[in-house]
Coordinates of C-alpha atoms in Angstrom, one line a residue:
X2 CA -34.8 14.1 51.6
X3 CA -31.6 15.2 53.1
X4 CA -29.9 12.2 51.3
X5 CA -31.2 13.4 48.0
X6 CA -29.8 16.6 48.4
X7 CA -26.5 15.2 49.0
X8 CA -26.7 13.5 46.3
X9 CA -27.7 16.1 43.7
X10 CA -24.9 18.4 45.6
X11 CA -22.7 15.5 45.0
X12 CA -23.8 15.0 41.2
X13 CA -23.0 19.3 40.7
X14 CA -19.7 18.9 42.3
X15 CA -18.5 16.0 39.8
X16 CA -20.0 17.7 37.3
X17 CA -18.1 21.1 38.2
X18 CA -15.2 19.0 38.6
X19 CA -15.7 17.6 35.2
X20 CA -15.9 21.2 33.5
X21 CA -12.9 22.6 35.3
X22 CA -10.8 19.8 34.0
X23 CA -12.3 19.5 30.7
X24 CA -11.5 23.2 30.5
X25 CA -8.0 22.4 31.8
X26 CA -7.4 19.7 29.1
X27 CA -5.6 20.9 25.2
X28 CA -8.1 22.5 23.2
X29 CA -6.2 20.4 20.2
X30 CA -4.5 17.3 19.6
X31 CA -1.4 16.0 18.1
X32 CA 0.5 12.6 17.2
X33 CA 3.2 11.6 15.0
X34 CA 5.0 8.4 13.8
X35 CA 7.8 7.8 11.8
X36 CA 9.4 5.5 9.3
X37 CA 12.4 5.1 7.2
X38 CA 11.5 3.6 3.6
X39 CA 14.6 3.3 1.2
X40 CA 13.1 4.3 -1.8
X41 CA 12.8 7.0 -4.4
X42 CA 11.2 10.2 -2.9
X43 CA 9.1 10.9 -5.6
X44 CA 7.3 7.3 -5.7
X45 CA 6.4 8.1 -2.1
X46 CA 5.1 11.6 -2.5
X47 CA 2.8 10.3 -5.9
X48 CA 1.6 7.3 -4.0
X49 CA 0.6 9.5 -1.2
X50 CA -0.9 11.7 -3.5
X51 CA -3.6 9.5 -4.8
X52 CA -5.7 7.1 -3.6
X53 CA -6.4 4.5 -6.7
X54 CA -4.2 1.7 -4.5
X55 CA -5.2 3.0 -1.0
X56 CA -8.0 0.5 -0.4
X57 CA -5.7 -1.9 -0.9
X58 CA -2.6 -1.3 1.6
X59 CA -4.6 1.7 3.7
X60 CA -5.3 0.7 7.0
X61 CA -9.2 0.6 6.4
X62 CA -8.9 -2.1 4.5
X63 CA -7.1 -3.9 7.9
X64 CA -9.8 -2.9 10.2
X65 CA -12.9 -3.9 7.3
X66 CA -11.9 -6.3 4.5
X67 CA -15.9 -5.5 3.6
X68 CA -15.6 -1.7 3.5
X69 CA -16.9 -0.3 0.2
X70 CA -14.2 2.6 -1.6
X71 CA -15.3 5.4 -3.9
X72 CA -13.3 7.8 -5.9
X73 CA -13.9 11.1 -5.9
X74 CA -12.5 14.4 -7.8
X75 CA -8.9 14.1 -9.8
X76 CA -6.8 11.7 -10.0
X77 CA -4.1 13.1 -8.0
X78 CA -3.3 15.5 -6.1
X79 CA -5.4 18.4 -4.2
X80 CA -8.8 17.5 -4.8
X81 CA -8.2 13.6 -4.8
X82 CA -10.9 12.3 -2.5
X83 CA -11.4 9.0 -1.4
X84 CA -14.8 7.6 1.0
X85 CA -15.5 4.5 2.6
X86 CA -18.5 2.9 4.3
X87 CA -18.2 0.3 6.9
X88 CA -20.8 -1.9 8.9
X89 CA -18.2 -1.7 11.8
X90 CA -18.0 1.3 14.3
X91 CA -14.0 1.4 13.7
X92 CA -13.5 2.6 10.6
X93 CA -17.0 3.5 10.4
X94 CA -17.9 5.9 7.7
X95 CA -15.5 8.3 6.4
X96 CA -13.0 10.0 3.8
X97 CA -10.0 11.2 2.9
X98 CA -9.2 14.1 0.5
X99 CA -6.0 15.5 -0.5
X100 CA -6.1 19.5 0.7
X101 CA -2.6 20.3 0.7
X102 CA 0.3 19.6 -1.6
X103 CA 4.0 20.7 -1.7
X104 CA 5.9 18.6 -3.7
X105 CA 7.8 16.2 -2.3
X106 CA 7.6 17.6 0.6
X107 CA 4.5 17.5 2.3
X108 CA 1.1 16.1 1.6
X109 CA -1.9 17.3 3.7
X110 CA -5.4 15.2 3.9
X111 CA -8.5 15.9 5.5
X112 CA -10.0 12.9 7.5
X113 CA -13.7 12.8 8.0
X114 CA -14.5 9.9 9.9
X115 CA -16.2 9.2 13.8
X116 CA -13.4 10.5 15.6
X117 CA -14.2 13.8 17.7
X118 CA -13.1 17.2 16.5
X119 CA -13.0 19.5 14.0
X120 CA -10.4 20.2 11.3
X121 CA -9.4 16.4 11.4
X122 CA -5.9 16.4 8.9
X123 CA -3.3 14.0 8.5
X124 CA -0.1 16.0 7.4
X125 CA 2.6 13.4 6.1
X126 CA 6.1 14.7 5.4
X127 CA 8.8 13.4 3.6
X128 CA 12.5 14.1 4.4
X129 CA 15.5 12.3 2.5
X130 CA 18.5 11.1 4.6
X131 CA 22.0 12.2 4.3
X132 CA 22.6 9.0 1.6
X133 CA 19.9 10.4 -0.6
X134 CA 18.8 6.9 -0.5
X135 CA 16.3 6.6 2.6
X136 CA 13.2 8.7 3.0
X137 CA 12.1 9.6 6.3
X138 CA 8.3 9.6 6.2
X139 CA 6.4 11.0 9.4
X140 CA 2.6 10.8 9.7
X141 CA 0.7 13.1 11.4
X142 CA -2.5 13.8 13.2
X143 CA -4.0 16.8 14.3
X144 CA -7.3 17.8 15.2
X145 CA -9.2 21.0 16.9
X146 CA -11.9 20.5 19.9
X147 CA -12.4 24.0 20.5
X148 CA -14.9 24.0 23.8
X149 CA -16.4 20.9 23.0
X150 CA -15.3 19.5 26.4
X151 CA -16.3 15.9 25.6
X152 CA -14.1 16.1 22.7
X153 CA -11.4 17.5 24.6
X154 CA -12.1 14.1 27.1
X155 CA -11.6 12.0 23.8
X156 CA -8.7 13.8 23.3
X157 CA -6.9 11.7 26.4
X158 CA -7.0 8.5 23.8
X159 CA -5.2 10.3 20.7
X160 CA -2.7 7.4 21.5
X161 CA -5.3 4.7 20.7
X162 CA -6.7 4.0 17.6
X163 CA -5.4 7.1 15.7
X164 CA -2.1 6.4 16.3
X165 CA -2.8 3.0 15.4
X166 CA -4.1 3.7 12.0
X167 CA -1.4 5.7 11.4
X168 CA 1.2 3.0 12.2
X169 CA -0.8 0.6 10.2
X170 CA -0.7 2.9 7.2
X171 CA 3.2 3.3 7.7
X172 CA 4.0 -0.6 8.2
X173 CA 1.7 -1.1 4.8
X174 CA 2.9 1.9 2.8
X175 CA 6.8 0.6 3.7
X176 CA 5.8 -2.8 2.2
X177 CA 4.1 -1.2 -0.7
X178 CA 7.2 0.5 -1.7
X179 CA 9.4 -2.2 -1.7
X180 CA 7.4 -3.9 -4.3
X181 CA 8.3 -0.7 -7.1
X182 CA 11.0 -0.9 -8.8
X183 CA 13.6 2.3 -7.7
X184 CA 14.1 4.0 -10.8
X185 CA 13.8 7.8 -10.7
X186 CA 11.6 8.9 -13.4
X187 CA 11.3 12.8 -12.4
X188 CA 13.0 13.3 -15.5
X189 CA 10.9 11.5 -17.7
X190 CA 7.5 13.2 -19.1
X191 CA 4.8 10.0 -19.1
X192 CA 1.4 10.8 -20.7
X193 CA -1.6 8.5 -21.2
X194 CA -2.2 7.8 -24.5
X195 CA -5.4 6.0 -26.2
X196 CA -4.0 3.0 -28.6
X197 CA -6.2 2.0 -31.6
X198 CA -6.6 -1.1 -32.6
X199 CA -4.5 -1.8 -35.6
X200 CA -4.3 -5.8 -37.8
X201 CA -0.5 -6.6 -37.5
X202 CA 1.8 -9.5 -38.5
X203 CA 3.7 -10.8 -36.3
X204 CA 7.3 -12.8 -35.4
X205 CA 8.2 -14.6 -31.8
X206 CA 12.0 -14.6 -31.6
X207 CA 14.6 -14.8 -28.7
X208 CA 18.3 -13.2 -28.8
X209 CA 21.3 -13.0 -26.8
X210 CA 21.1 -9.7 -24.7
X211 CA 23.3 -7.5 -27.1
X212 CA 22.2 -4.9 -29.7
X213 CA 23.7 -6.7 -32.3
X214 CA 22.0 -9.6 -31.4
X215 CA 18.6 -8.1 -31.4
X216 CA 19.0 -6.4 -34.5
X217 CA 19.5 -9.2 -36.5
X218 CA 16.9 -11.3 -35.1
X219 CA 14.4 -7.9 -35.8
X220 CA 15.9 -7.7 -39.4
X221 CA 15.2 -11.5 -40.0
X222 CA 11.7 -11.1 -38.3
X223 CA 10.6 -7.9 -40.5
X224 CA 11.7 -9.7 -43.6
X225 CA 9.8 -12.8 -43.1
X226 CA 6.9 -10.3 -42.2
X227 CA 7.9 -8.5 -45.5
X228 CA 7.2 -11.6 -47.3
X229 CA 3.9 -11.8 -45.9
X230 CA 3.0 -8.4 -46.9
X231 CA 3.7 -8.4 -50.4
X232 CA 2.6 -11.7 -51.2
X233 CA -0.7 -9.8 -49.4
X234 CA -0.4 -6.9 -51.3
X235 CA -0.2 -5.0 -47.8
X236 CA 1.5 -2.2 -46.7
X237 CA 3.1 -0.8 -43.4
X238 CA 0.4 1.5 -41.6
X239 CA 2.9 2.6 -38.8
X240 CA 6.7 1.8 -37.8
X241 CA 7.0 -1.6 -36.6
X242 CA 6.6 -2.5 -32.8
X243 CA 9.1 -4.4 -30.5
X244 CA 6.9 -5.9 -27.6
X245 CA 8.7 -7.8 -24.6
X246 CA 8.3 -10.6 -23.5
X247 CA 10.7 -11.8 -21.4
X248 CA 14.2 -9.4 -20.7
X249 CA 15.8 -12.7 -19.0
X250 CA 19.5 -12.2 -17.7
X251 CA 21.0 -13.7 -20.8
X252 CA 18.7 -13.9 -23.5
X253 CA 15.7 -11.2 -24.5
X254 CA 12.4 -13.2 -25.7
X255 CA 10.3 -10.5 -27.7
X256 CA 7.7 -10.5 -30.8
X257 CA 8.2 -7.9 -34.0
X258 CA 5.0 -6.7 -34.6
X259 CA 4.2 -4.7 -38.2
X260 CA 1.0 -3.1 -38.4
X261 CA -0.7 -3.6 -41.9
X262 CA -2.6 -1.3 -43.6
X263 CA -5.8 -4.0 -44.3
X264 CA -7.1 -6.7 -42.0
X265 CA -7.8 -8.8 -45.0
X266 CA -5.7 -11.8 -45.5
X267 CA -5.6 -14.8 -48.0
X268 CA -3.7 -17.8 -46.4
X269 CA -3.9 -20.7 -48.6
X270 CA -6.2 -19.3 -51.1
X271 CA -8.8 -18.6 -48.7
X272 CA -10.2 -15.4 -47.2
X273 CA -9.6 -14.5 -43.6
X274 CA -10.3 -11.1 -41.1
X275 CA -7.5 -10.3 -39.0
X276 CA -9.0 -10.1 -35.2
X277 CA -8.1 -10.2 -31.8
X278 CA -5.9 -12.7 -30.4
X279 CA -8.4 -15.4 -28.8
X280 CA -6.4 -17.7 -26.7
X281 CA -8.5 -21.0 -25.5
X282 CA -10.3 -21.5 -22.2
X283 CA -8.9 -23.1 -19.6
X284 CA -11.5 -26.2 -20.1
X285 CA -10.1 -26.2 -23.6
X286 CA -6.5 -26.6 -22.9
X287 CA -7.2 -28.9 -20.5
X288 CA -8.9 -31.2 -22.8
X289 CA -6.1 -30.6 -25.2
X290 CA -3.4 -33.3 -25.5
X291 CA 0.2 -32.1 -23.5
X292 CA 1.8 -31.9 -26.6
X293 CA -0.8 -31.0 -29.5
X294 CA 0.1 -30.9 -33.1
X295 CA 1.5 -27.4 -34.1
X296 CA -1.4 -25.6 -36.1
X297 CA -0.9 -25.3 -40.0
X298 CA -1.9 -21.8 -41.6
X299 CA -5.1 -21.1 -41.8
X300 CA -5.2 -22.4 -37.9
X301 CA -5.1 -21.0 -34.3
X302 CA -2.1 -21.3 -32.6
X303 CA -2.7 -21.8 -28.9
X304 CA -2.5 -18.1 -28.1
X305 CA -5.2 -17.4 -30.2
X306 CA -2.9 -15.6 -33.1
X307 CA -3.7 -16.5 -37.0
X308 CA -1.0 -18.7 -38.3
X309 CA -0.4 -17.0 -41.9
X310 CA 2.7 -18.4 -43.1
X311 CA 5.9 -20.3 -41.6
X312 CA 6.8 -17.5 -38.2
X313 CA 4.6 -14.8 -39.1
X314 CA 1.0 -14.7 -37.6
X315 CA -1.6 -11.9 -37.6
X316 CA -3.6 -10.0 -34.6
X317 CA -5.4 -7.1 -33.9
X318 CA -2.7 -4.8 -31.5
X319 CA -3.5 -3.5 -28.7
X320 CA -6.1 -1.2 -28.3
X321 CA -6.6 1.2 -25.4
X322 CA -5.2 2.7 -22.8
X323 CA -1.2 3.4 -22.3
X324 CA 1.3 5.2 -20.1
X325 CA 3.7 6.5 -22.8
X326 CA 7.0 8.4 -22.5
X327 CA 9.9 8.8 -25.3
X328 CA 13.2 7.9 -25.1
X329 CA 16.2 9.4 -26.9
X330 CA 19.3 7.5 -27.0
X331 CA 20.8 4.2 -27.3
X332 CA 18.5 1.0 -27.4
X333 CA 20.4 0.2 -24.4
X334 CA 18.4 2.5 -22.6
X335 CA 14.9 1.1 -23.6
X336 CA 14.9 -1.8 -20.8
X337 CA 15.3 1.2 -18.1
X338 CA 12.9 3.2 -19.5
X339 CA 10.1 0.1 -19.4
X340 CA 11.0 -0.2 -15.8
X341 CA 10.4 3.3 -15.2
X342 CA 6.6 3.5 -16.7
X343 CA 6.2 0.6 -14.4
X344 CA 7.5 2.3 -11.5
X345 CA 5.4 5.2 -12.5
X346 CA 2.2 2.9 -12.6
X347 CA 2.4 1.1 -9.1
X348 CA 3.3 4.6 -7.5
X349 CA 0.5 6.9 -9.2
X350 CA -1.7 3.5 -8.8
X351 CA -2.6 2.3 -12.5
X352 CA -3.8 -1.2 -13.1
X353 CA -1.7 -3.1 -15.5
X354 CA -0.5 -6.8 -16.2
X355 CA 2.4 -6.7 -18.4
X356 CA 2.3 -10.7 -19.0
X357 CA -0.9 -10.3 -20.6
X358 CA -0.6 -7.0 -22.2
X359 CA 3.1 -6.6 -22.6
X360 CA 5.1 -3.3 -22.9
X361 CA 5.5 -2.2 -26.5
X362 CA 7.9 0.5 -28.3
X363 CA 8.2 2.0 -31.3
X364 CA 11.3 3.4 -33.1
X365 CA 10.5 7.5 -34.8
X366 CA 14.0 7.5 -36.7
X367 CA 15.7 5.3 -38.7
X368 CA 18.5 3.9 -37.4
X369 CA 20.0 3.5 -40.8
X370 CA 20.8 7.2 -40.6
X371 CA 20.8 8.2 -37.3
X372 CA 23.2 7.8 -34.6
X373 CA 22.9 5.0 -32.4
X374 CA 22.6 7.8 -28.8
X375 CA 20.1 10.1 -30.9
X376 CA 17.8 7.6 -31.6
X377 CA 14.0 8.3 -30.7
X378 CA 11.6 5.6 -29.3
X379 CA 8.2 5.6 -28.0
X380 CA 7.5 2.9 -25.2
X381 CA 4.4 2.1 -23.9
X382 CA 2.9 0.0 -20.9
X383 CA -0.8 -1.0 -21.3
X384 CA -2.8 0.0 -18.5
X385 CA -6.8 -1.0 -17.8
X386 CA -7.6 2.2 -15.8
X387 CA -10.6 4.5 -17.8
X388 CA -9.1 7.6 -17.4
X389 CA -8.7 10.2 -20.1
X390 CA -5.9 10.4 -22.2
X391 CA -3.0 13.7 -22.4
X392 CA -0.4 12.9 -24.7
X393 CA 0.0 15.9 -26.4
X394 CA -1.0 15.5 -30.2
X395 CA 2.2 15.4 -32.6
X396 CA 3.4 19.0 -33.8
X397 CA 2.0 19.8 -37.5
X398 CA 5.1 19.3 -40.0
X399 CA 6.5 23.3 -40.4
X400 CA 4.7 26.0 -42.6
X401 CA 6.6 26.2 -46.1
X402 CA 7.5 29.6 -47.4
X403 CA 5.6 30.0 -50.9
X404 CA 8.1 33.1 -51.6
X405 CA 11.2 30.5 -51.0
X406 CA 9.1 27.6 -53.2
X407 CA 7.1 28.9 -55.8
X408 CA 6.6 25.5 -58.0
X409 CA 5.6 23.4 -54.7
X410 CA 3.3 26.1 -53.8
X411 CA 1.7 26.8 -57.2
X412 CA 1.2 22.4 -57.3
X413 CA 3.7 22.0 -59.6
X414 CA 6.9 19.6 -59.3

């Protein structure tokens, strides 16, 4: 009996013990780490402000290459949620959700997940170097344990698999970075546009990196397209497009696009339907011969384009979703511009492949009679994301003042 009573004297004292320190330990917890990235501030601050891309290089991913991701709430920015659910105990269950934003500055998320403690946040901040050209990005973690004394116990650990998420995300996110291209596009206003489908004529051509170069090999494009449409009886239903293919370090390998205002086509006497551009299966161009006759019009060529008539063949555009911005200036410019809707895309996380569906612009002057750095261009980079589009629609042409026109407001001329 006597040793019993030791013992349960024993068991109060640990116990006692146990509450006195837990007491004694922080009622909160805090870690940081740090990274230098060289790269543009802004890419860092929008990839961190949405979470499209984060189940690929977030640290989740690392610890469960089986967790399931779900989006939640806006795309970006506060309210941008992202939840996972994981068969293992580390990630386990749990989310992330933008609550906090200043821009460029500081980005705030809530974590949810199995460690202890309330008010679980991740606060990143983002401080440029001296150069201008290295960001110093520091991640991190606080949480609150209040009285919860085994909390406060968990608390001794902070260093464990907290901080190591946190250098995970930093390692990946460095890495992630280094695969955008560093152009600063804070200046630039990108919308998401929706792109119909439209039947178009079009001419593969290659020239020397000048603007000289690539004007005449557009000119001699659009006149064999011209051909094409009058033989056709068609007519242009939109300014012609210039879609890249290739912007090598000598020579620019592109395709002049018109869209027409009719699918219908005859080629050879015979009627056809302008449609989308079918390419063959692999199992079909592997049967095919290495070098298989060029098609005749009237034929598919082996990307799946109508072969009309010597150059020119016909496709449905492109149809759906873009990132679109517009350029003012010098043609020069345009190759800068496409880099920047792509640098746009991998930081605010858009899906795109830009060998299949290739970046596109349109001119909105005429260069005939505009100057060559006030000339206006919409460019566009195809993206597969279902998300709604913003462009703003284009401003109605100006009122007319009956008073100042009376014979164009009475329906004469």
């Amino acid at each position: 009996m006597t040793r019993i009573l030791e013992f349960i004297v024993a068991a109060i004292i640990v116990f006692a013990l146990a509450v006195v320190v837990g007491l004694a330990l922080p009622s909160s917890g805090h870690i940081e780490r740090s990274v230098d990235i060289s790269h543009n501030l802004r890419h860092i601050d929008d990839m961190l402000s949405n979470f499209r891309r984060f189940p690929e290089w977030g640290s989740v991913r690392m610890m469960d290459s089986q967790a399931k991701f779900a989006l939640e709430g806006p795309g970006s920015g506060k309210g941008a949620k992202i939840s996972w659910t994981s068969s293992k105990p580390n990630p386990g269950n749990g989310s992330y959700e933008v609550v906090e934003k200043d821009q460029d500055k500081t980005i705030v998320w809530k974590v949810d997940g199995p460690w202890k403690g309330e008010n679980k946040r991740y606060t990143i901040s983002l401080e440029p170097q001296k150069n201008g050209r290295i960001t110093k990005v520091t991640w991190a973690y606080d949480v609150d344990y209040g009285w919860d004394l085994i909390a406060r116990y968990s608390g001794l650990y902070i260093n464990g698999d907290p901080a190591t998420q946190i250098q995970l995300n930093l390692a990946s996110l460095q890495q992630q970075m280094a695969s955008i291209p560093n152009v600063d596009y804070t200046q630039t206003e990108i919308f998401i546009a929706d792109v119909p489908a439209q039947p178009q004529l079009v001419v593969a051509t290659t020239a020397p990196r000048s603007l000289d170069e690539v004007d005449a090999a557009t000119v001699k494009a659009m006149e064999e397209i011209q051909a094409v449409m009058k033989k056709n009886n068609l007519t242009a239903a939109g300014p012609r497009q210039t879609i890249t293919v290739e912007w090598g370090d000598e020579n620019y390998v592109f395709e002049v696009a018109q869209p027409v205002s009719s699918p219908n086509i005859k080629i050879d006497g015979k009627d056809f339907v302008i449609g989308p551009a079918q390419p063959p299966s692999l199992a079909e161009q592997n049967a095919e011969e290495a070098e298989p006759p060029a098609p005749v019009p009237g034929q598919y060529d082996r990307k799946g384009n109508l072969v009309v008539s010597g150059n020119v063949v016909a496709r449905t555009g492109y149809t759906g979703k873009a990132l679109v911005t517009t350029w003012v200036g010098s043609p020069a410019g345009l190759p800068l511009m496409r880099l920047a809707l792509k640098a746009y895309a991998m930081s605010m996380g858009y899906r795109f492949n830009d060998s299949t569906n290739r970046y596109f612009d349109l001119p909105l002057t005429d260069p005939a009679t505009t100057a060559v750095d006030e000339q206006q261009f919409k460019v566009y980079l195809p993206i597969t994301d279902n998300v709604v589009a913003n462009e703003p629609a284009p401003a109605p042409p100006a009122a007319t003042d009956p008073a100042a026109t009376p014979a164009a407001a009475s329906g004469q001329h």
